[in-house]
Each structure stands twice: as C-alpha cells, then as structure tokens.
Short mmCIF file of C-alpha atoms and ligand atoms in Angstrom, two decimals:
data_model
loop_
_atom_site.label_atom_id
_atom_site.label_comp_id
_atom_site.label_asym_id
_atom_site.label_seq_id
_atom_site.Cartn_x
_atom_site.Cartn_y
_atom_site.Cartn_z
CA MET Z 1 0.70 -1.79 -59.15
CA SER Z 2 2.49 -3.14 -62.18
CA ARG Z 3 0.44 -5.22 -64.58
CA ILE Z 4 3.41 -7.14 -65.98
CA SER Z 5 5.74 -9.91 -64.89
CA THR Z 6 8.59 -11.23 -67.06
CA ALA Z 7 10.52 -14.50 -67.22
CA ALA Z 8 13.48 -15.23 -69.50
CA ILE Z 9 13.42 -18.65 -71.18
CA GLY Z 10 16.82 -18.83 -72.85
CA SER Z 11 16.85 -15.87 -75.22
CA ILE Z 12 13.03 -15.65 -75.32
CA SER Z 13 11.21 -13.22 -73.06
CA VAL Z 14 7.76 -14.15 -71.71
CA THR Z 15 5.73 -11.41 -70.04
CA THR Z 16 2.33 -11.84 -68.44
CA LEU Z 17 -0.10 -8.92 -68.85
CA ARG Z 18 -2.75 -8.56 -66.13
CA ASP Z 19 -5.80 -7.28 -68.01
CA GLY Z 20 -7.91 -7.20 -64.84
CA GLU Z 21 -9.28 -8.99 -61.84
CA ARG Z 22 -12.55 -9.80 -60.08
CA THR Z 23 -14.23 -12.55 -58.11
CA LEU Z 24 -16.04 -15.41 -59.78
CA PRO Z 25 -19.64 -15.96 -58.59
CA PRO Z 26 -19.65 -19.15 -56.47
CA GLU Z 27 -22.60 -20.48 -58.50
CA ALA Z 28 -20.19 -20.73 -61.47
CA LEU Z 29 -18.27 -23.45 -59.62
CA LYS Z 30 -19.15 -27.15 -59.69
CA ASN Z 31 -17.97 -30.16 -57.64
CA LEU Z 32 -17.25 -28.04 -54.57
CA SER Z 33 -16.73 -30.02 -51.38
CA ASN Z 34 -19.06 -29.09 -48.52
CA GLU Z 35 -16.02 -27.80 -46.68
CA ASP Z 36 -14.99 -25.44 -49.51
CA ALA Z 37 -18.59 -24.29 -50.04
CA ALA Z 38 -18.81 -23.38 -46.33
CA LYS Z 39 -15.46 -21.56 -46.49
CA ILE Z 40 -16.61 -19.52 -49.51
CA ASN Z 41 -19.83 -18.58 -47.70
CA SER Z 42 -17.97 -17.32 -44.67
CA ASP Z 43 -15.20 -15.57 -46.64
CA ASP Z 44 -16.14 -11.88 -46.58
CA ASN Z 45 -13.13 -10.91 -48.71
CA GLN Z 46 -14.07 -13.46 -51.40
CA SER Z 47 -10.37 -14.30 -51.66
CA LEU Z 48 -11.08 -17.96 -52.47
CA THR Z 49 -13.01 -17.07 -55.63
CA PHE Z 50 -10.72 -14.21 -56.67
CA THR Z 51 -9.26 -14.44 -60.15
CA ASN Z 52 -7.03 -12.51 -62.54
CA PHE Z 53 -7.44 -12.18 -66.30
CA ASN Z 54 -4.04 -12.52 -67.96
CA ALA Z 55 -2.66 -12.26 -71.45
CA CYS Z 56 1.00 -12.82 -72.40
CA VAL Z 57 3.58 -11.37 -74.74
CA ILE Z 58 6.39 -13.59 -76.02
CA GLN Z 59 9.34 -11.78 -77.61
CA ASN Z 60 11.93 -13.77 -79.56
CA GLY Z 61 13.93 -10.87 -80.92
CA THR Z 62 12.04 -10.53 -84.19
CA GLN Z 63 8.41 -11.12 -83.26
CA ASN Z 64 6.08 -9.88 -80.52
CA LEU Z 65 3.50 -12.63 -80.03
CA LEU Z 66 0.44 -11.66 -77.99
CA VAL Z 67 -1.38 -14.64 -76.47
CA ASP Z 68 -4.99 -13.67 -75.70
CA THR Z 69 -6.16 -10.07 -75.51
CA GLY Z 70 -8.07 -9.70 -72.24
CA CYS Z 71 -11.69 -8.73 -71.64
CA GLY Z 72 -12.03 -5.42 -73.48
CA ASN Z 73 -15.01 -3.57 -71.98
CA LEU Z 74 -17.05 -6.73 -71.36
CA PHE Z 75 -16.24 -7.49 -67.71
CA GLY Z 76 -16.69 -4.16 -65.94
CA PRO Z 77 -14.39 -1.44 -64.63
CA THR Z 78 -11.74 -3.70 -63.07
CA CYS Z 79 -10.86 -5.31 -66.42
CA GLY Z 80 -9.81 -4.24 -69.90
CA PHE Z 81 -6.29 -2.89 -69.33
CA ILE Z 82 -4.37 -4.86 -71.93
CA LEU Z 83 -3.05 -1.76 -73.72
CA ASP Z 84 -1.90 -0.24 -70.41
CA ALA Z 85 -0.01 -3.45 -69.65
CA LEU Z 86 1.59 -3.41 -73.11
CA ASP Z 87 2.56 0.23 -72.56
CA GLU Z 88 4.49 -0.82 -69.45
CA LEU Z 89 6.53 -3.00 -71.82
CA ASP Z 90 6.99 -0.05 -74.19
CA LEU Z 91 4.80 -1.77 -76.77
CA THR Z 92 1.77 -0.41 -78.63
CA SER Z 93 -0.95 -2.42 -80.35
CA ASP Z 94 0.85 -1.81 -83.66
CA ASP Z 95 4.01 -3.53 -82.38
CA ILE Z 96 2.21 -6.88 -82.05
CA THR Z 97 3.24 -9.07 -84.99
CA ASP Z 98 1.30 -12.22 -84.09
CA ILE Z 99 -1.71 -13.12 -81.97
CA PHE Z 100 -2.49 -16.60 -80.68
CA ILE Z 101 -5.81 -17.18 -78.92
CA THR Z 102 -5.92 -20.04 -76.38
CA HIS Z 103 -9.71 -20.26 -76.85
CA LEU Z 104 -12.45 -17.93 -78.02
CA HIS Z 105 -14.05 -17.02 -74.68
CA PRO Z 106 -14.88 -13.33 -74.07
CA ASP Z 107 -12.23 -12.80 -71.36
CA HIS Z 108 -9.58 -13.84 -73.92
CA ILE Z 109 -10.86 -12.09 -77.06
CA GLY Z 110 -12.74 -9.03 -75.74
CA GLY Z 111 -9.64 -6.90 -76.33
CA CYS Z 112 -9.28 -7.99 -79.97
CA ILE Z 113 -11.82 -5.51 -81.34
CA ASP Z 114 -12.94 -1.94 -80.65
CA GLU Z 115 -16.48 -0.50 -80.38
CA ASP Z 116 -16.78 -0.60 -84.18
CA ASN Z 117 -15.83 -4.30 -84.26
CA SER Z 118 -12.53 -3.39 -85.98
CA ALA Z 119 -9.23 -5.10 -85.24
CA VAL Z 120 -7.26 -3.41 -82.43
CA PHE Z 121 -4.01 -5.11 -83.45
CA LYS Z 122 -3.68 -3.94 -87.03
CA ASN Z 123 -0.34 -5.53 -87.94
CA ALA Z 124 -0.79 -8.93 -86.33
CA SER Z 125 -1.44 -12.30 -87.92
CA PHE Z 126 -4.23 -14.08 -86.01
CA LYS Z 127 -3.63 -17.72 -85.12
CA ILE Z 128 -5.98 -20.27 -83.67
CA VAL Z 129 -6.06 -24.07 -83.69
CA GLU Z 130 -8.38 -25.83 -86.10
CA GLU Z 131 -10.59 -27.53 -83.48
CA GLU Z 132 -11.35 -24.18 -81.85
CA TYR Z 133 -12.07 -22.47 -85.16
CA ASN Z 134 -14.41 -25.27 -86.20
CA PHE Z 135 -16.30 -25.28 -82.89
CA TRP Z 136 -17.25 -21.62 -83.06
CA THR Z 137 -17.90 -21.40 -86.80
CA SER Z 138 -19.54 -24.69 -87.72
CA LYS Z 139 -22.90 -24.28 -86.01
CA GLU Z 140 -25.45 -21.83 -84.64
CA PHE Z 141 -25.50 -21.79 -80.85
CA GLY Z 142 -28.74 -21.79 -78.88
CA SER Z 143 -29.21 -19.36 -76.01
CA ASP Z 144 -29.54 -22.24 -73.54
CA GLU Z 145 -26.22 -23.86 -74.49
CA ILE Z 146 -22.97 -23.56 -72.58
CA ASN Z 147 -21.14 -20.72 -74.32
CA GLY Z 148 -24.46 -19.71 -75.94
CA THR Z 149 -25.39 -17.22 -78.63
CA ASP Z 150 -23.74 -14.15 -77.09
CA TRP Z 151 -20.32 -15.74 -76.79
CA SER Z 152 -20.48 -17.32 -80.23
CA SER Z 153 -21.52 -14.06 -81.88
CA LEU Z 154 -18.54 -12.32 -80.24
CA ALA Z 155 -16.23 -15.10 -81.46
CA LYS Z 156 -17.58 -14.68 -84.99
CA LYS Z 157 -17.14 -10.89 -84.85
CA VAL Z 158 -13.51 -11.30 -83.80
CA LEU Z 159 -12.78 -13.92 -86.47
CA SER Z 160 -14.38 -11.64 -89.04
CA ALA Z 161 -12.27 -8.62 -87.94
CA TYR Z 162 -9.06 -10.64 -88.48
CA ASN Z 163 -10.29 -12.68 -91.43
CA ASP Z 164 -7.67 -11.29 -93.84
CA ARG Z 165 -4.77 -12.52 -91.65
CA LEU Z 166 -6.34 -15.55 -90.01
CA GLU Z 167 -4.12 -18.63 -89.76
CA VAL Z 168 -5.84 -21.83 -88.67
CA LEU Z 169 -3.20 -24.11 -87.14
CA THR Z 170 -3.44 -27.82 -87.82
CA GLY Z 171 -1.43 -30.42 -85.91
CA GLN Z 172 1.05 -29.50 -83.21
CA ILE Z 173 3.11 -26.86 -84.96
CA ASP Z 174 5.08 -23.88 -83.72
CA ILE Z 175 3.11 -20.67 -83.21
CA ILE Z 176 6.35 -18.73 -83.69
CA SER Z 177 9.89 -20.07 -83.43
CA GLY Z 178 10.39 -21.51 -79.93
CA VAL Z 179 6.67 -21.45 -79.01
CA SER Z 180 4.44 -24.49 -79.56
CA THR Z 181 0.83 -25.31 -78.74
CA VAL Z 182 -0.18 -27.69 -75.95
CA PRO Z 183 -3.64 -29.17 -76.69
CA LEU Z 184 -5.82 -29.11 -73.55
CA PRO Z 185 -9.33 -29.91 -74.84
CA GLY Z 186 -12.44 -29.78 -72.68
CA HIS Z 187 -12.83 -26.20 -71.49
CA THR Z 188 -13.54 -25.67 -75.18
CA PRO Z 189 -12.85 -28.25 -77.91
CA GLY Z 190 -9.71 -26.50 -79.18
CA HIS Z 191 -8.58 -25.04 -75.87
CA SER Z 192 -4.76 -24.81 -75.91
CA GLY Z 193 -1.88 -23.86 -73.72
CA PHE Z 194 1.60 -23.34 -75.07
CA ARG Z 195 5.23 -24.14 -74.29
CA VAL Z 196 8.29 -22.02 -74.72
CA ASP Z 197 11.54 -23.94 -75.20
CA ASP Z 198 14.91 -22.36 -75.82
CA GLY Z 199 18.30 -23.90 -75.12
CA ASN Z 200 17.81 -26.03 -72.04
CA GLN Z 201 15.08 -23.83 -70.58
CA SER Z 202 11.32 -24.31 -70.82
CA MET Z 203 8.03 -23.01 -69.48
CA VAL Z 204 4.40 -23.98 -69.98
CA HIS Z 205 1.26 -21.85 -70.11
CA MET Z 206 -1.66 -24.03 -69.06
CA GLY Z 207 -4.42 -21.94 -70.62
CA ASP Z 208 -7.69 -21.98 -68.66
CA ILE Z 209 -7.32 -25.29 -66.86
CA ILE Z 210 -7.95 -23.39 -63.61
CA HIS Z 211 -10.05 -20.27 -63.00
CA VAL Z 212 -9.83 -19.89 -59.22
CA PRO Z 213 -6.31 -20.99 -58.26
CA ASN Z 214 -6.95 -20.68 -54.51
CA LEU Z 215 -9.48 -23.52 -54.76
CA GLN Z 216 -8.64 -25.60 -57.83
CA LEU Z 217 -4.94 -26.26 -57.24
CA LYS Z 218 -5.77 -27.96 -53.96
CA ASP Z 219 -8.85 -29.66 -55.40
CA PRO Z 220 -8.59 -30.08 -59.20
CA ASN Z 221 -12.00 -31.77 -59.30
CA ILE Z 222 -13.61 -28.36 -58.92
CA CYS Z 223 -14.63 -27.05 -62.33
CA THR Z 224 -16.62 -24.16 -63.77
CA LEU Z 225 -19.90 -23.96 -65.62
CA PHE Z 226 -18.00 -22.68 -68.65
CA ASP Z 227 -16.39 -26.05 -69.46
CA VAL Z 228 -17.95 -27.33 -72.69
CA ASP Z 229 -16.94 -30.91 -71.84
CA PRO Z 230 -16.31 -31.11 -68.06
CA GLU Z 231 -14.84 -34.64 -68.17
CA SER Z 232 -12.25 -33.76 -70.81
CA ALA Z 233 -11.57 -30.48 -69.03
CA LEU Z 234 -10.81 -32.42 -65.84
CA SER Z 235 -8.46 -34.77 -67.72
CA SER Z 236 -6.68 -31.82 -69.32
CA ARG Z 237 -6.44 -30.04 -65.96
CA LYS Z 238 -4.77 -33.05 -64.35
CA TYR Z 239 -2.58 -33.67 -67.41
CA ALA Z 240 -1.25 -30.10 -67.39
CA LEU Z 241 -0.74 -29.98 -63.62
CA ASP Z 242 1.00 -33.39 -63.70
CA MET Z 243 3.24 -32.25 -66.55
CA ALA Z 244 4.22 -29.06 -64.72
CA SER Z 245 4.86 -30.82 -61.41
CA ASN Z 246 6.52 -34.01 -62.75
CA ASP Z 247 8.84 -32.09 -65.08
CA ASN Z 248 9.38 -29.25 -62.60
CA LEU Z 249 8.38 -26.80 -65.34
CA LEU Z 250 8.03 -23.10 -64.76
CA CYS Z 251 4.35 -22.45 -65.40
CA THR Z 252 1.67 -19.80 -65.64
CA SER Z 253 -1.93 -19.67 -66.88
CA GLY Z 254 -4.75 -17.45 -68.03
CA HIS Z 255 -6.15 -16.89 -64.54
CA MET Z 256 -3.02 -17.22 -62.42
CA LEU Z 257 -2.79 -14.91 -59.41
CA ASP Z 258 0.54 -13.49 -58.20
CA PRO Z 259 3.23 -14.61 -58.54
CA LYS Z 260 2.51 -15.27 -62.20
CA PHE Z 261 5.35 -17.74 -62.76
CA ILE Z 262 5.40 -20.66 -60.37
CA HIS Z 263 6.58 -24.21 -59.89
CA LEU Z 264 4.16 -26.85 -58.70
CA GLU Z 265 4.39 -30.06 -56.73
CA LYS Z 266 1.86 -32.77 -56.07
CA ARG Z 267 0.48 -32.59 -52.57
CA GLY Z 268 -2.11 -35.16 -51.47
CA THR Z 269 -4.86 -35.29 -54.08
CA GLY Z 270 -4.00 -31.81 -55.34
CA TYR Z 271 -1.08 -29.53 -56.09
CA ALA Z 272 0.74 -26.75 -54.31
CA THR Z 273 2.99 -23.88 -55.33
CA ILE Z 274 6.64 -24.24 -54.42
CA SER Z 275 9.18 -21.45 -54.54
ZN1 ZN L 1 -10.67 -17.40 -69.19
#
C-alpha cells in the first residue's frame, strides 16, 4: 500500500509520508470517559487506539522541505519507512533542501540520524522554533520527568548532528516561501504546526494535537501522557480544531489516519470528518 498522499495548494505540492503505524497502549491515554475505556477494552482489533506516524514533504518548485523524519528504528518493525516513502516520490535523502521539526519527540526525529548518529539528510538546513530548541537544550532531564533523559539525549544527538546548518526560528516567520509556522504549545513548549498558503488556497498541519484520531476528534479532552503541559495542549488542540473547522481548511496532522487530508466540522462537543 502506498505510503504517500498528495494535495496541491496553489502551485505548492504537499505530500504526507507514512513512516509507520501501530497501536498506542491505552495506559498512555488520559481523561478517557468510562464509555470509551470500556470500548477500548472490548475492541479486539485495537482500532480505537490505532495511529499512524506521518512526515510531510512540501515542494514549492525550488525547495523540498521535509517536515519531521519519522521514527527511524526506535518504534519496532512497523515503523521507520521514511526513505521508502520519499522513494515513492522519486526523492532521495540528498534531495531534501530543508527540514522543519514540529517538535523533538522520537517519532518525529528518529529518522534524522543513522546508527552512527550522523545526519541522514546531508544537504538540508535544519529548522526548529526557538521555544522548542530552548526546552531540550537548556536543562538536564531527570528519568522520572515527562519526556525524560532518553528522549532528551536523542534530541541533543539530533541537534548535534545538524549543528552546522541549524536555524533556530524566532517569531512567526516563513519556514520556506509559502509555508509558515503555527504555534501550538503544550504537547511540548515549542510544538508547532504549519500552514501552506498559495493564491487563494490554504491548508494546515496541526502537528501532534491528536495521537489517536478515532478517539480524540470526538472527544478532544482525551490527551496523552506525553503532553508536557496538558492544559496548554488541550487549549492548542481545541484552537487548531476550531481553526480548521471554522475556516473550512484542508488539514492533516502528524498522526492522521487515512485519508490524510480532511475537512472537519464541529459536532456536539467534538469534531467529525466531512468529505
Ligand atoms: Zn508524535
């Protein structure tokens, strides 16, 4: 099955790359209603907690911007296929001119480096917003903290591999022409989505505001243990989902299932996909 899905936004091409898929352990979810918890328990196929790990390539004619790089070899045999997905687009790692990382969690940066901790994308500038850079570099993490020592040491390894072409973005500036950041703090302090605007067409990538779409679209109060600041993460989740539904924006996200590009509408206290 193809790992890619493409949408044209004016003259800009946005392609999602499915790095992998797996189910999220139910114990990683918080604020589950009793009803949803019971459904998960009786769901032998684990379809409610199923998730995808997606990266994106944005092509504007001169640049190939890769947003996130998948899990690498960190999440088992069903993940780590970013280069296969790029190959479907006739791109190699050397064709990537720019990288933007939505946040420095392992399922988004695992594919940045190889077994020797060297950069996989040798020709790419490496962009990240200031708040995210500061969070991962300004302190030593304890093993008992959310995000912990393992994740922070991976983040530092990746930043070090791309140190010579690291660009720390301050303020809300374009990542490349036509692509701008959308701050969505909470999941991590600098967690960001992005927008693509060209002509009169637009789309929004909502980052990691949802991890299990089959549960969280209907009930956005459900969150994961990985949120550094759950209250801000909830605000950002509702902000992004409101923006997509109110403005009827084409949208996707880091853990979107198929179809990858959807429209949303408000339904009751949650949201639903519309065609
Ligand atoms: Zn993620």
